[in-house]
Coordinates of C-alpha atoms in Angstrom, one line a residue:
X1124 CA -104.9 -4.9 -41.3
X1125 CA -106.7 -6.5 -38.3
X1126 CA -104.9 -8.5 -35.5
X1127 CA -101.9 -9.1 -33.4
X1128 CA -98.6 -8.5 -34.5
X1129 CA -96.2 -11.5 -33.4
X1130 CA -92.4 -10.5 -33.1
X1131 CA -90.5 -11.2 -36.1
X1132 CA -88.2 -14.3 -35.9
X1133 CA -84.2 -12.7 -36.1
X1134 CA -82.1 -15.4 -38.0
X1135 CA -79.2 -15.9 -36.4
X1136 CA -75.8 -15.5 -37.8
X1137 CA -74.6 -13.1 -40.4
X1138 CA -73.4 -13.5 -44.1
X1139 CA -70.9 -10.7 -45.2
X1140 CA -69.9 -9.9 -48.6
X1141 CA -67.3 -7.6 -50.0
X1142 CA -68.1 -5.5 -53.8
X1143 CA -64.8 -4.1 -54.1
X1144 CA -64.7 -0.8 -56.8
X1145 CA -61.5 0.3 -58.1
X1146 CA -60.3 3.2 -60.2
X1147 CA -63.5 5.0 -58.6
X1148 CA -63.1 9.1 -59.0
X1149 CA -63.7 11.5 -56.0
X1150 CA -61.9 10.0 -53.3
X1151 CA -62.8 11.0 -49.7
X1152 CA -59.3 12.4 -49.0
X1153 CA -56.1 12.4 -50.3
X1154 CA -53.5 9.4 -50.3
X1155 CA -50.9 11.1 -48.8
X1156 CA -53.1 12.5 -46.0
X1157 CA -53.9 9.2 -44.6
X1158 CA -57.7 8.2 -43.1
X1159 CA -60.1 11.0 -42.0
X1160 CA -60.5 10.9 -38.2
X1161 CA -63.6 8.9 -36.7
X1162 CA -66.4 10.7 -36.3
X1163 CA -68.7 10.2 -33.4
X1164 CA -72.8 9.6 -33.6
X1165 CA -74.7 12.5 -33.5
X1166 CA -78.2 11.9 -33.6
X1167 CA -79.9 14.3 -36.3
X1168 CA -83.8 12.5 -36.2
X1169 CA -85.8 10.2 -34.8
X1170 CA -89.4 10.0 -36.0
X1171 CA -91.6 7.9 -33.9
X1172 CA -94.5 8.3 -36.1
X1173 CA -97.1 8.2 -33.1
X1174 CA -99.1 11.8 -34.4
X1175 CA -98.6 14.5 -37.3
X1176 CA -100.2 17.3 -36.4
X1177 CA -101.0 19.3 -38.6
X1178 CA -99.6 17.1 -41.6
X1179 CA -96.3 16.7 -40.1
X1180 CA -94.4 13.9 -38.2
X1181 CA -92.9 15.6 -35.0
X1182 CA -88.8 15.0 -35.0
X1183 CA -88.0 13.6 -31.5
X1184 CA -84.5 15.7 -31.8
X1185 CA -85.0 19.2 -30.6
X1186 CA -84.7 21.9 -33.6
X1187 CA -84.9 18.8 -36.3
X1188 CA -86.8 18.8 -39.0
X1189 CA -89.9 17.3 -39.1
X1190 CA -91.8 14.7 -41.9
X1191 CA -94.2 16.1 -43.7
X1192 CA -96.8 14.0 -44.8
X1193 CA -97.7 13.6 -48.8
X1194 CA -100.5 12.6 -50.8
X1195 CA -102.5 10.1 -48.8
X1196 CA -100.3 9.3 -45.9
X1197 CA -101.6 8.8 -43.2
X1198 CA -100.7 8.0 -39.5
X1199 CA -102.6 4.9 -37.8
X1200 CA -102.8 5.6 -34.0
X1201 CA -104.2 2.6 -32.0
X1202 CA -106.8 3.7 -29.4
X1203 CA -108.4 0.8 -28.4
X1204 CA -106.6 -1.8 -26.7
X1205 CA -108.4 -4.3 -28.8
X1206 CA -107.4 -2.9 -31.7
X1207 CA -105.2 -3.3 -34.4
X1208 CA -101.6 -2.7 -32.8
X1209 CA -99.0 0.0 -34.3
X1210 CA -95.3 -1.7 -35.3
X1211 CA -93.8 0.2 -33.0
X1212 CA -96.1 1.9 -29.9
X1213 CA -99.0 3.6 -30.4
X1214 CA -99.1 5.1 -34.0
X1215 CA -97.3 4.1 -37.4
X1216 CA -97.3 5.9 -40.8
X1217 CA -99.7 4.1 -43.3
X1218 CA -98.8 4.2 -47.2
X1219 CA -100.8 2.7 -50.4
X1220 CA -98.1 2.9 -52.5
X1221 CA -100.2 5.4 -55.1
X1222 CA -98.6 8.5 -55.3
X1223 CA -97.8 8.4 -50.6
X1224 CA -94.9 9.7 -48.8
X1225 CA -93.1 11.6 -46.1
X1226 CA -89.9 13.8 -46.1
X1227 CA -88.4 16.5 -44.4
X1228 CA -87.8 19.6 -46.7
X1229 CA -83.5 19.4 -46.4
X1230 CA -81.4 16.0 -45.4
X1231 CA -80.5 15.5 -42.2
X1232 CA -77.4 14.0 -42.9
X1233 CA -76.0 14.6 -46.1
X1234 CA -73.7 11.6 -47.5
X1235 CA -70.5 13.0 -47.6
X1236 CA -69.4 11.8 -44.0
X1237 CA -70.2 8.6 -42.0
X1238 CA -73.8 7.8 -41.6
X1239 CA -76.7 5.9 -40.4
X1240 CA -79.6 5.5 -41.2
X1241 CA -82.8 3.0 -40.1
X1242 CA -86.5 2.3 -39.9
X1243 CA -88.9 -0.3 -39.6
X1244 CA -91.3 -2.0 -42.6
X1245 CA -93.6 -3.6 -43.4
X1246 CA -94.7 -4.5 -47.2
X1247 CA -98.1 -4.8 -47.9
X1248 CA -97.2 -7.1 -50.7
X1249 CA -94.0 -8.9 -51.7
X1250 CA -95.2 -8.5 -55.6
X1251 CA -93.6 -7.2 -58.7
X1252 CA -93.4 -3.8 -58.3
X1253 CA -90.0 -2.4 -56.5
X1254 CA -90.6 -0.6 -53.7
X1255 CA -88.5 2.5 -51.4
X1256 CA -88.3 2.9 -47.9
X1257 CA -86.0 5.2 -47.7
X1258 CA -83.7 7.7 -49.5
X1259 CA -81.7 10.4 -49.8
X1260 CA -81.7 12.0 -53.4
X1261 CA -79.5 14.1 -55.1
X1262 CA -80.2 15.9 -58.7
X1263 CA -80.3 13.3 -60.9
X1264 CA -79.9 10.2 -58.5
X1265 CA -80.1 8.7 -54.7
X1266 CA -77.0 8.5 -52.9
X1267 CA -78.5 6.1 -51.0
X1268 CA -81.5 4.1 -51.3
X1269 CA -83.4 1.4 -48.7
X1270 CA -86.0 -1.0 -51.4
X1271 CA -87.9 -3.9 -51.7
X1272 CA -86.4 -5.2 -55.3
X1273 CA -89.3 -6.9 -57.4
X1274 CA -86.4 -8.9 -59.5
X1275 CA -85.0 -10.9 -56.8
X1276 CA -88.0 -10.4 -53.8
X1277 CA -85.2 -9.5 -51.7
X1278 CA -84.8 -6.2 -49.1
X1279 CA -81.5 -4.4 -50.6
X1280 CA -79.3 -1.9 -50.7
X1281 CA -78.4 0.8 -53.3
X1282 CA -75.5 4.0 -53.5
X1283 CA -74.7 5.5 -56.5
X1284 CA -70.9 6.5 -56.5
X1285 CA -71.8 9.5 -58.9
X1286 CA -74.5 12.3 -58.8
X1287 CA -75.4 11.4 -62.6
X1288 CA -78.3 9.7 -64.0
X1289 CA -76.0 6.4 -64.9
X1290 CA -73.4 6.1 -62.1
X1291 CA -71.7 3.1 -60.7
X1292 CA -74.0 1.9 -57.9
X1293 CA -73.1 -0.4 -55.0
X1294 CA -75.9 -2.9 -54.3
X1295 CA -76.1 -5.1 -51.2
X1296 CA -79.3 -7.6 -50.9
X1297 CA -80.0 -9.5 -48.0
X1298 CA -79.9 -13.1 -48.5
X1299 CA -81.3 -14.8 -45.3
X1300 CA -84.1 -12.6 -44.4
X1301 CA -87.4 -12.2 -46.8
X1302 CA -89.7 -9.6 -46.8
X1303 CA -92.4 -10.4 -44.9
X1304 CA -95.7 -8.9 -45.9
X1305 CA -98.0 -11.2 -43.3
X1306 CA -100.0 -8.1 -42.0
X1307 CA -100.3 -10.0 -38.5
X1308 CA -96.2 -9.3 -38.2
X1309 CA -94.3 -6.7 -37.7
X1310 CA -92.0 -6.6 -40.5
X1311 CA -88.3 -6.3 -41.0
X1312 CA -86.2 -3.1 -39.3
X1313 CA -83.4 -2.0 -41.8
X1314 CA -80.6 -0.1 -40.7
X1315 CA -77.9 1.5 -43.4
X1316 CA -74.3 2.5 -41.5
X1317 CA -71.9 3.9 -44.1
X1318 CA -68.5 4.4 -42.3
X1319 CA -66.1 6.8 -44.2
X1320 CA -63.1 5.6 -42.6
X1321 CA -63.2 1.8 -42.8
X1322 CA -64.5 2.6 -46.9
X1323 CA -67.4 0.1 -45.5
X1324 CA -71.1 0.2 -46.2
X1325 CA -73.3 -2.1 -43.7
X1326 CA -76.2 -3.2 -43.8
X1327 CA -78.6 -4.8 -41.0
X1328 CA -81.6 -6.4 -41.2
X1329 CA -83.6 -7.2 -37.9
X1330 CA -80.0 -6.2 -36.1
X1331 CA -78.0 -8.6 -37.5
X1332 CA -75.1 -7.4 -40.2
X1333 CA -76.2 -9.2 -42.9
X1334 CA -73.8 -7.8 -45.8
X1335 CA -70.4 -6.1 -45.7
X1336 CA -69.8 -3.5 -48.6
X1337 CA -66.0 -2.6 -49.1
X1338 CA -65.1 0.2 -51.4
X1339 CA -61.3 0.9 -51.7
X1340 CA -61.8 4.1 -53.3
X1341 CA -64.9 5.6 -51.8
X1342 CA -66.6 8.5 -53.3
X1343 CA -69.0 10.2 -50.9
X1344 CA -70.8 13.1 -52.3
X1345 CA -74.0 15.3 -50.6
X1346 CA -77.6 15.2 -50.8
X1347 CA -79.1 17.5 -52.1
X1348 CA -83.2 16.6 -50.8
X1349 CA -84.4 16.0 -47.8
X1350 CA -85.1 12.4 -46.1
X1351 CA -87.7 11.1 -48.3
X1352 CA -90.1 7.8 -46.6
X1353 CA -92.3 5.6 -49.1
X1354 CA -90.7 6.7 -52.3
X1355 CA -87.5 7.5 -54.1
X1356 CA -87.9 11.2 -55.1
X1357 CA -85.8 10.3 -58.7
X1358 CA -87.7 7.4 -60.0
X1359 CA -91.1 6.8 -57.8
X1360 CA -91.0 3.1 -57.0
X1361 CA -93.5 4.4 -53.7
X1362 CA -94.2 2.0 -51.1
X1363 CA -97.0 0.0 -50.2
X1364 CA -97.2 -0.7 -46.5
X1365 CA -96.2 0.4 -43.0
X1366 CA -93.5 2.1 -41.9
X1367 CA -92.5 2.9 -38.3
X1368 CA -89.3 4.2 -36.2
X1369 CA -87.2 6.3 -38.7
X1370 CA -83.7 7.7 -37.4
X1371 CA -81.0 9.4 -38.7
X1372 CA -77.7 10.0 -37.5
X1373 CA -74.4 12.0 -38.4
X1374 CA -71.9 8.8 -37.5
X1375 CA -71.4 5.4 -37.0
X1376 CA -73.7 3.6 -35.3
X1377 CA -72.1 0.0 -33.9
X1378 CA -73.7 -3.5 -33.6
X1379 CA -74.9 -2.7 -30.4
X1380 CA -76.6 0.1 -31.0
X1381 CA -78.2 -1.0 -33.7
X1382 CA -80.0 -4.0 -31.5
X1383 CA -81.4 -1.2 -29.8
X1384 CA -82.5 0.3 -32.9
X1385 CA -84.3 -2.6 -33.7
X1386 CA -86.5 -3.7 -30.5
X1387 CA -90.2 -3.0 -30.2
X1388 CA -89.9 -0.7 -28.0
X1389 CA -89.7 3.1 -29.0
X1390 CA -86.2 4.3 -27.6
X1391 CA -86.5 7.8 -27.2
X1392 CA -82.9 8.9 -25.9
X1393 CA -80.9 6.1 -28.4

């Protein structure tokens, strides 16, 4: 992976799409109780991915957990100015998708309130094997997962409504944007804001909403594993590439915010 990165090319406009689930158990509150109150963002990590000493990902929030590094992961930290440059400043976390991947040993937000979640990737190869970014597993599923899906070559979406094996799942897959596996770019950034009150699941791609998700009876149950990056911890599917820029907050993050999120710039007080 020699070369310049050039700045990904946002598409403008936004495509929003409603998956409406009825008759779903578990709601999030009672009917008669009315909405639960906005919660405000709380910022639980941000990984940088510029070192790991000592095997582990430093968390930019003080007392959070850090990412510990699995099987052959790696980070890349660019000392020459000549050299091949990081997504995101200095360093990135490199994966081969065989058996690579980073997590923090509990979640650092759980699922069962308003959330966001992002990161930036970069797929080695847009081929047909599905691929995980990002998730947050429970016993016998992920309540939430970021992927590349093989099928449809498309960046997506997936929350089970159910901690079982064979529960309902929301999907949302981006439509506009592509993965892009040139290795002289600098990916896509994918940002995940589930928002409790509004029963709404977003999805972002390069900071621009590209789905809408509306559940009218939402179920949100907990994690039970922490943060895992490059693989789903139920059913493998690692990921080939390079990934930069994790966060994870206790919230909703809005529109703006998620811009930020998405620059080439490390932010390290967003």
């Amino acid at each position: 992976m020699n070369g310049r990165y050039r700045a990904a090319t946002v598409t403008a406009g936004a495509l929003a799409l409603s998956f409406a689930l009825g008759g779903i158990p578990g709601t999030a509150y009672a009917a008669d109780e009315g909405p639960a109150p906005a919660t405000s963002l709380s910022r639980e990590g941000y990984w940088p991915l510029e070192a790991a000493p000592g095997g582990a990902a430093p968390n930019v929030e003080s007392g959070g957990l850090p990412l510990t590094l699995n099987g052959d992961a790696w980070i890349y930290h660019n000392e020459d100015i000549f050299g091949d440059p990081a997504l995101v400043g200095q360093g990135d976390l490199r994966l081969d998708g065989d058996g690579d991947w980073a997590a923090t040993s509990a979640a650092p937000v759980g699922g069962d309130g308003s959330f966001t979640l992002a990161v930036r990737a970069r797929l080695a190869a847009a081929d047909d094997r599905t691929q995980t970014v990002l998730s947050l597993p429970g016993a016998s599923t992920d309540r939430l997962a970021i992927r590349y899906q093989a099928e449809s070559g498309k960046w997506e979406v997936v929350v089970s409504t159910r901690d079982e094996a064979n529960a309902p799942q929301v999907v949302i897959a981006e439509e506009q944007t592509l993965p892009n596996d040139n290795p002289y770019d600098v990916g896509e950034h994918l940002a995940v804001v589930f928002d409790a009150t509004a029963h709404e699941l977003r999805f972002y791609v390069d900071g621009q909403l590209s789905h809408t998700s509306t559940a009218v009876d939402t179920t949100s149950w907990t994690a039970s594993g922490g943060l895992q990056v490059g693989r789903s911890a139920i059913h493998g599917e690692y990921f080939a590439g390079t990934v930069d820029e994790v966060r994870a907050y206790s919230g909703v993050a809005d529109p703006t915010k998620i811009q930020q999120m998405a620059a080439l710039t490390g932010l390290p007080d967003l």
